[in-house]
Short mmCIF file of C-alpha atoms in Angstrom, two decimals:
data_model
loop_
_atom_site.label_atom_id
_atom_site.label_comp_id
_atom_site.label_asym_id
_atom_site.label_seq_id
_atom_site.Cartn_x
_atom_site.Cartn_y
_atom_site.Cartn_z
CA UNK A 711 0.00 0.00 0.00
CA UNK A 712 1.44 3.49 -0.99
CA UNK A 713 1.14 6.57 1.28
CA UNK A 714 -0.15 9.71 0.23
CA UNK A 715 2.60 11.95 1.62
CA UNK A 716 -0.25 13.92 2.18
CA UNK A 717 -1.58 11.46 4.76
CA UNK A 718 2.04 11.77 6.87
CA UNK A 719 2.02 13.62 9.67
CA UNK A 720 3.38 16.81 9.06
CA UNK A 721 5.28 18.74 12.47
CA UNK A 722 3.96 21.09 14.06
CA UNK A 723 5.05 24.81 13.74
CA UNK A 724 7.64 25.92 16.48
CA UNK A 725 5.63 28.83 18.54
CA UNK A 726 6.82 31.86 17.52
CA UNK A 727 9.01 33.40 20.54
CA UNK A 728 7.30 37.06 21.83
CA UNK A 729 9.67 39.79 21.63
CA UNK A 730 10.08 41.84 24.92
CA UNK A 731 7.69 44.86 24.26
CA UNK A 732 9.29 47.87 22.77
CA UNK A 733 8.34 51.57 21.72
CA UNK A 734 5.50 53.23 23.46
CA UNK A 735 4.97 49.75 25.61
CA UNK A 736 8.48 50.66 27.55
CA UNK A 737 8.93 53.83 29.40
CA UNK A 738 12.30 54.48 30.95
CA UNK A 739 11.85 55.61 34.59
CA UNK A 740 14.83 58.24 33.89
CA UNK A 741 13.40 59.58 30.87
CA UNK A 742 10.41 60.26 32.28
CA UNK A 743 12.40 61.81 35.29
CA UNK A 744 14.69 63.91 32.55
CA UNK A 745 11.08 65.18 30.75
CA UNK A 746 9.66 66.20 34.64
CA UNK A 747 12.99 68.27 35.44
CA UNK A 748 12.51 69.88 31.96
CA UNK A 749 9.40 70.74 32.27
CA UNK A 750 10.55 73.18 35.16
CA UNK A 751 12.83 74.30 33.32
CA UNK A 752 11.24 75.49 30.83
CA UNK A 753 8.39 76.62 32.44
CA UNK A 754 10.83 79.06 34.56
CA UNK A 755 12.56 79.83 31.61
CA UNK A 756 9.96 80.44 28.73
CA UNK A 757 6.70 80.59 30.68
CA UNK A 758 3.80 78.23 30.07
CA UNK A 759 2.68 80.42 27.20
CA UNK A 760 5.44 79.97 25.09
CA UNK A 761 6.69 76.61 26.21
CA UNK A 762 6.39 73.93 23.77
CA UNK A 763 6.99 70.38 23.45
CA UNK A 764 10.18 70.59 21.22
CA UNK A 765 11.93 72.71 24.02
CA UNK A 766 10.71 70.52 26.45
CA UNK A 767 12.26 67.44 24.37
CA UNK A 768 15.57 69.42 23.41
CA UNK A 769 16.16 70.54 27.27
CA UNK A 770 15.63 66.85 28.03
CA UNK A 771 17.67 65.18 25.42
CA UNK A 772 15.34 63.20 24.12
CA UNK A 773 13.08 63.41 20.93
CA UNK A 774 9.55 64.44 20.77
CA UNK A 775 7.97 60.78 20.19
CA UNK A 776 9.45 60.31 24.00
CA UNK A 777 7.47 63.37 25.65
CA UNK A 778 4.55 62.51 23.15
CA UNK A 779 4.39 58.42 24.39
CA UNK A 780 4.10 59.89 28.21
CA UNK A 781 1.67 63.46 27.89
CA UNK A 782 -1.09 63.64 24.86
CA UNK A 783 0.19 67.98 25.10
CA UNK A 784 1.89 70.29 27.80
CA UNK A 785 -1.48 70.98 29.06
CA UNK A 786 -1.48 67.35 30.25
CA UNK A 787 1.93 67.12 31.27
CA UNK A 788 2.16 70.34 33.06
CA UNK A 789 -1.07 68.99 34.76
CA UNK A 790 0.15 65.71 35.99
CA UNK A 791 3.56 67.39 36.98
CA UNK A 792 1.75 70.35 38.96
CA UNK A 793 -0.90 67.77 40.44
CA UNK A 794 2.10 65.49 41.50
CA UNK A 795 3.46 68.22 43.59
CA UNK A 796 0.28 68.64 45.89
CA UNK A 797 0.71 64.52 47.06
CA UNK A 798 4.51 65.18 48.11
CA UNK A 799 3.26 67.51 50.56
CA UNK A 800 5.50 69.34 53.16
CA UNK A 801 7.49 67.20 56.46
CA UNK A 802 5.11 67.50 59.20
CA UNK A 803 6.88 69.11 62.25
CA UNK A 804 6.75 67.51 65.91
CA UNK A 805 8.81 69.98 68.06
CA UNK A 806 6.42 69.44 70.83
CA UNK A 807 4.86 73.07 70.98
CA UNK A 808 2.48 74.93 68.31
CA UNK A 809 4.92 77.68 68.08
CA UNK A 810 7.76 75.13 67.31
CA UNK A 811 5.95 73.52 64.60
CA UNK A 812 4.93 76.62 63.28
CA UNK A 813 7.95 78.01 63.20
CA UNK A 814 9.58 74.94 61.18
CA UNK A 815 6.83 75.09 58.99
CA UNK A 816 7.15 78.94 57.89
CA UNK A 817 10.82 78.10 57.58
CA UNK A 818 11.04 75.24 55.34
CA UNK A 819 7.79 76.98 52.91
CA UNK A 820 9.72 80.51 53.18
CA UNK A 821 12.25 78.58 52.05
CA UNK A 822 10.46 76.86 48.88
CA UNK A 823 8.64 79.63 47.53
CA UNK A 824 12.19 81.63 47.58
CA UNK A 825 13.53 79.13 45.55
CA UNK A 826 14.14 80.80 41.65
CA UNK A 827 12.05 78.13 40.05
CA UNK A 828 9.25 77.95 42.34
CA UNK A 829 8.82 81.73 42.53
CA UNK A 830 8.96 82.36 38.69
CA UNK A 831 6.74 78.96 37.89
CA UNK A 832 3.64 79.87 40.69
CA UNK A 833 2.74 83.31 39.35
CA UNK A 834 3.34 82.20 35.59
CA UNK A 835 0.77 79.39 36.00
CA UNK A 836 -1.75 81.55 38.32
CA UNK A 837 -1.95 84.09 35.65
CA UNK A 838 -2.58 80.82 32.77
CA UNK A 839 -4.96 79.69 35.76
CA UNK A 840 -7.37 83.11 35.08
CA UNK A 841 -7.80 81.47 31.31
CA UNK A 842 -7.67 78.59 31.76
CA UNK A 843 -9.98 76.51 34.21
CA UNK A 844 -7.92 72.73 34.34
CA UNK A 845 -5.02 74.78 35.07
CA UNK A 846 -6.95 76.36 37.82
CA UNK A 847 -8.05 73.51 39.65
CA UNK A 848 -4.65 71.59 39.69
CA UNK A 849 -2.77 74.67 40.85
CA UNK A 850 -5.34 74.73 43.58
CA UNK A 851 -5.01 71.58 44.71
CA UNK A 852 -0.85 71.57 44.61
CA UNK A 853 -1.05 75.08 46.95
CA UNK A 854 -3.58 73.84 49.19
CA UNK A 855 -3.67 70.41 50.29
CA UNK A 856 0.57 70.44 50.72
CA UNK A 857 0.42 72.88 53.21
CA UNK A 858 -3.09 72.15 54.08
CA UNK A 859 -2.37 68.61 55.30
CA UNK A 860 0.91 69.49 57.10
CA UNK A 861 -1.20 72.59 58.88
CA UNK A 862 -4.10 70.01 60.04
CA UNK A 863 -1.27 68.42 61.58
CA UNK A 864 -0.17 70.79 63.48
CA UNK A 865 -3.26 71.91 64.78
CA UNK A 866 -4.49 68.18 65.34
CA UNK A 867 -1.54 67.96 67.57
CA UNK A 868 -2.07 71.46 69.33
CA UNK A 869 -5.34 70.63 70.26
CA UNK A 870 -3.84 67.22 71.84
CA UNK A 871 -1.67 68.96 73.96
CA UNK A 872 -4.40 71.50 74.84
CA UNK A 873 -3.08 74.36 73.44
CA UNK A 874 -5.98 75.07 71.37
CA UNK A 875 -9.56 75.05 71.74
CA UNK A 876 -11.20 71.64 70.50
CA UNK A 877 -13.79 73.93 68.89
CA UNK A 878 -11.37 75.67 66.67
CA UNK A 879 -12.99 76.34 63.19
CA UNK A 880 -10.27 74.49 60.76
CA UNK A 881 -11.14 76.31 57.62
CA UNK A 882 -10.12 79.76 59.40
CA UNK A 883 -7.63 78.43 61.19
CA UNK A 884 -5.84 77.07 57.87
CA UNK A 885 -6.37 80.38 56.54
CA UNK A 886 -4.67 82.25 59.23
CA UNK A 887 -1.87 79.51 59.33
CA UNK A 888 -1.54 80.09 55.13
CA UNK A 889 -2.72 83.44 54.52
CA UNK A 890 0.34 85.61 55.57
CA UNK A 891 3.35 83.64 53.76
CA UNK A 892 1.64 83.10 51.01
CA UNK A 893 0.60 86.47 50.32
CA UNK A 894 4.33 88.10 50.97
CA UNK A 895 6.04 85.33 49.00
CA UNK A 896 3.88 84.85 45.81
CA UNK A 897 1.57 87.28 45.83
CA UNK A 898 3.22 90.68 46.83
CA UNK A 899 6.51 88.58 45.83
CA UNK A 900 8.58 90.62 48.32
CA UNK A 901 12.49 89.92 48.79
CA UNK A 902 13.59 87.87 51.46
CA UNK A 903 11.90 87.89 54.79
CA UNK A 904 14.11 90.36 57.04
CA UNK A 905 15.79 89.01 60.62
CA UNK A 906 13.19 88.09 63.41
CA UNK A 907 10.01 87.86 60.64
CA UNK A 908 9.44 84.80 60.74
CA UNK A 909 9.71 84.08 64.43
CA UNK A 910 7.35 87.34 64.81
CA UNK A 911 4.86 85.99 62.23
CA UNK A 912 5.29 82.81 64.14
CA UNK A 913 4.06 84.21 67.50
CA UNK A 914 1.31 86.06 66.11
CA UNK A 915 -0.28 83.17 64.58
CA UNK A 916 -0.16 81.17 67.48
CA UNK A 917 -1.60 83.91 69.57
CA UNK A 918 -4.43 84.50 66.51
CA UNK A 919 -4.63 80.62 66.57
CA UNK A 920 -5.29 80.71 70.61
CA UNK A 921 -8.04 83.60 70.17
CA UNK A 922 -10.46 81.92 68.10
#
């Protein structure tokens, strides 16, 4: 009898072996750390007006397909960078006293909002913030719930140790905590704070803080 070489069993084809994914499925931690940093410095340099995503690319060594793979535009990525910043947050003191932690507090934000980037970027993105609403509400949320979580702290702790009254309205007294800095270092953007201001402003909160 002949066999229909047809009829013979033929071998099966080898699986084909899956290449480790590449392109857009593979995003280096450091490039995406190289974009961030760029981003600030661009934003400090240029503005967000005239920032664009070729600067952005050039100041980060990398080519445009890289920021393009991460961010859909720099509305996005300025976005996710800005709303990044508000879940870092600020150390929470624990010197023991309200003044202390106050006064570490006023030190260590006098001390970022001095900073060149910081105090060129803030006002550059509050005045984009006026036209532009998604701006707005992620510049919002990176200024107020840092400092607001490390303030609840504080008082949360205060009112522990009885130095303030377990009625205390929060909402003012996060104002009062925020209010003055705030308004010397971004808003007014004065030069440095002169000797003894901060241990002054210190004080006066605490007493303001004891009053309501």
């Amino acid at each position: 009898m002949t066999t229909n070489a047809a009829d013979e069993p033929q071998p099966r084809p080898r699986p084909r072996r899956r290449r480790p994914p590449a392109g857009a499925a593979v995003l280096r931690e450091d490039v995406t750390e190289a974009i961030r940093a760029a981003v600030f410095g661009e934003l400090a340099a240029v503005g967000y007006a005239r920032m664009s995503i070729e600067g952005i690319a050039r100041r980060a060594g990398v080519g445009k397909t890289a920021v393009y793979r991460r961010w859909r535009s720099k509305l996005h990525l300025v976005l996710d960078i800005v709303s990044a910043l508000a879940v870092q947050g600020l150390p929470a003191p624990d010197t023991g006293s309200l003044e202390g932690d106050l006064r570490l507090l006023y030190e260590v934000t006098s001390r970022a909002l001095r900073h060149p980037v910081a105090s060129q970027i803030i006002p550059d993105l509050q005045a984009e913030a006026a036209r532009n609403p998604d701006i707005a509400e992620a510049l919002q949320k990176t200024l107020r719930e840092g400092q607001d979580g490390v303030a609840s702290s504080i008082l949360a702790a205060a009112k522990e140790r009885g130095e303030l009254s377990p009625s205390l309205d929060p909402d003012l007294a996060l104002d009062l905590i925020s209010g003055p800095l705030y308004w010397r270092s971004v808003v007014v953007r004065g030069p440095k704070p002169p000797k003894g201001y901060l241990a002054a402003l210190t004080r006066a909160t605490a007493e303001g803080l004891k009053a309501l």
